[in-house]
XYZ file of C-alpha atoms in Angstrom:
204
model
C 1.585 -12.985 15.163
C 1.769 -16.612 14.284
C 3.472 -20.002 14.590
C 5.618 -19.780 17.742
C 4.192 -16.393 18.654
C 6.722 -14.462 16.580
C 6.222 -12.082 13.646
C 7.671 -13.032 10.239
C 11.459 -13.053 10.074
C 11.569 -10.821 6.982
C 10.213 -7.679 8.605
C 10.614 -5.399 5.579
C 8.754 -7.807 3.276
C 5.964 -8.156 5.813
C 5.510 -4.398 6.244
C 5.373 -3.922 2.459
C 2.817 -6.741 2.216
C 0.812 -5.151 5.033
C 0.564 -1.952 2.992
C -0.578 -3.914 -0.051
C -3.129 -5.822 2.023
C -4.629 -2.685 3.553
C -4.990 -1.204 0.080
C -5.993 -3.972 -2.306
C -5.922 -7.179 -0.293
C -8.431 -9.539 1.252
C -8.542 -12.760 3.232
C -11.117 -15.466 2.605
C -11.703 -18.670 4.542
C -11.512 -22.037 2.823
C -11.678 -25.616 3.969
C -9.964 -26.985 7.066
C -9.098 -23.579 8.438
C -7.000 -22.559 5.430
C -7.224 -18.918 4.345
C -6.429 -17.374 0.976
C -4.578 -14.065 0.951
C -5.315 -12.257 -2.308
C -3.737 -9.015 -3.480
C -5.191 -7.417 -6.613
C -2.545 -6.019 -9.000
C -3.229 -4.335 -12.333
C -1.779 -5.975 -15.448
C -0.148 -2.639 -16.299
C 2.388 -3.033 -13.470
C 4.417 -6.258 -13.905
C 7.063 -4.956 -11.491
C 4.396 -4.554 -8.809
C 3.159 -8.096 -9.430
C 6.688 -9.439 -8.963
C 7.266 -7.360 -5.818
C 4.002 -8.634 -4.366
C 4.860 -12.256 -5.162
C 8.333 -11.895 -3.690
C 7.013 -10.328 -0.479
C 4.343 -12.976 -0.051
C 6.881 -15.749 -0.570
C 9.294 -14.160 1.907
C 6.633 -13.859 4.594
C 5.414 -17.462 4.229
C 8.267 -19.312 2.471
C 6.686 -22.725 3.046
C 3.535 -21.767 1.126
C 3.206 -21.581 -2.638
C 2.349 -18.252 -4.273
C 0.235 -18.327 -7.423
C -1.079 -15.711 -9.839
C -4.733 -15.957 -10.849
C -5.564 -13.919 -13.932
C -8.693 -11.787 -14.097
C -9.852 -9.220 -16.639
C -7.391 -6.328 -16.437
C -5.673 -7.562 -13.296
C -4.207 -10.527 -11.472
C -4.814 -11.848 -7.981
C -1.517 -12.735 -6.330
C -2.616 -15.503 -3.976
C -1.215 -17.702 -1.236
C -2.933 -20.187 1.080
C -2.116 -20.631 4.761
C -3.814 -21.209 8.102
C -1.691 -18.415 9.523
C -2.765 -15.418 7.420
C -5.370 -14.230 9.981
C -2.640 -14.258 12.643
C -0.441 -12.091 10.443
C -3.255 -9.748 9.382
C -5.505 -9.293 12.431
C -7.272 -6.471 10.557
C -9.231 -9.220 8.790
C -12.935 -9.147 9.571
C -16.409 -9.191 8.055
C -17.376 -6.484 5.609
C -15.379 -3.847 3.775
C -12.344 -2.268 5.415
C -13.755 1.253 5.230
C -16.903 0.134 7.049
C -15.116 -1.186 10.150
C -12.286 -0.027 12.416
C -8.736 -0.699 11.217
C -5.938 -0.526 13.781
C -2.446 -1.984 13.914
C -1.566 -4.473 16.624
C 1.329 -3.314 18.838
C 3.783 -5.697 17.160
C 2.692 -4.470 13.720
C 3.181 -0.859 14.754
C 6.694 -1.687 15.961
C 7.522 -3.176 12.555
C 6.022 -0.221 10.671
C 8.007 2.164 12.863
C 11.158 0.225 11.929
C 10.328 0.096 8.193
C 8.156 3.156 7.450
C 9.120 3.420 3.803
C 8.126 -0.181 3.102
C 4.694 0.564 4.551
C 4.350 3.732 2.473
C 5.524 1.884 -0.637
C 2.963 -0.877 -0.116
C 0.142 1.629 0.312
C 1.193 3.650 -2.744
C 1.597 0.504 -4.844
C -1.927 -0.582 -3.918
C -4.016 2.582 -3.627
C -1.682 5.323 -4.812
C -0.096 6.777 -7.911
C 2.615 9.139 -9.089
C 1.434 11.605 -11.714
C 2.841 14.566 -13.623
C 0.655 17.666 -13.805
C 1.383 20.644 -16.027
C 0.435 24.275 -16.382
C 1.152 27.082 -18.841
C 2.425 30.447 -17.628
C 3.203 33.684 -19.402
C 6.904 34.499 -18.878
C 8.423 37.517 -20.627
C 5.539 37.597 -23.056
C 5.971 33.913 -23.954
C 3.811 30.993 -22.938
C 5.877 28.309 -21.189
C 4.799 24.892 -20.035
C 5.782 23.799 -16.530
C 5.491 20.237 -15.279
C 5.393 19.103 -11.680
C 5.081 15.694 -10.089
C 2.869 14.696 -7.200
C 1.812 11.549 -5.394
C -1.787 10.678 -4.590
C -3.149 8.121 -2.149
C -6.864 7.363 -2.219
C -8.710 5.173 0.270
C -12.204 5.365 1.745
C -11.074 4.161 5.172
C -10.396 7.021 7.580
C -8.212 4.698 9.648
C -6.052 3.588 6.721
C -5.605 7.176 5.531
C -4.606 8.140 9.065
C -2.007 5.354 9.175
C -0.594 6.570 5.862
C -0.446 10.211 6.986
C 1.075 9.341 10.363
C 3.821 7.411 8.601
C 4.461 10.272 6.169
C 4.859 12.576 9.165
C 7.454 10.250 10.686
C 9.655 10.330 7.579
C 9.292 14.081 7.027
C 7.001 14.070 3.995
C 4.543 16.972 3.829
C 1.035 16.143 2.665
C -2.409 17.654 2.392
C -5.925 16.329 2.075
C -7.767 17.014 -1.167
C -11.424 16.490 -1.868
C -13.505 15.124 -4.691
C -16.855 16.677 -4.008
C -17.569 16.298 -0.301
C -15.419 13.181 0.202
C -11.924 13.712 1.720
C -10.556 10.447 0.364
C -7.368 11.758 -1.279
C -3.978 12.539 0.224
C -1.635 14.592 -1.967
C 2.145 14.992 -1.735
C 3.111 17.913 -3.957
C 5.890 19.966 -2.338
C 9.129 19.594 -4.268
C 11.296 18.353 -1.396
C 8.689 15.819 -0.313
C 8.169 14.559 -3.862
C 11.941 14.135 -4.219
C 11.989 12.097 -1.008
C 9.109 9.940 -2.250
C 10.887 9.450 -5.579
C 14.017 8.331 -3.755
C 12.304 5.892 -1.385
C 9.146 4.811 -3.239
C 9.186 5.768 -6.917
C 6.515 5.135 -9.539
C 4.812 1.819 -10.058
C 6.216 -0.185 -12.939
């Protein structure tokens, strides 16, 4: 919440940006109470970089958005005194080492725009992949391909927010493990993948 005590006017852009921030974003304090919001985006996804820039500009239209190039990625960046008001999850340390909870007004916006939240999380810490397997059918080996979505984040709270939102839109998911760490959420059932393809789609 910021300025006159109201959330941003472009609710959908804000919810998408919230998903990006929870995945690959950070806030850092500068001089005179000005904060930098930075979202890391891989060079491989120019469409994601544009979507991030557009969302950031829509949320704070009076503030300039710039792209700072790093090795293999860019930092989409904007400076404002109001970013901590808009992202009260900001705090010391890494996100997965501290509690992450949505403010009531943020939850209302996510409930109104669940797919934008899911899209932001997938675009930051998720992927769409195609797996394949070979089966013997009628004496012949045939290759079958199937698509799934993965979301990976070390924060229990952020994973819970993602899964709760998937539940609300009717997407079935399951937790998968790498070793002992349950950091991965998989969407693999055909109907759920089709719904994700319709409303989220692959990064580009």
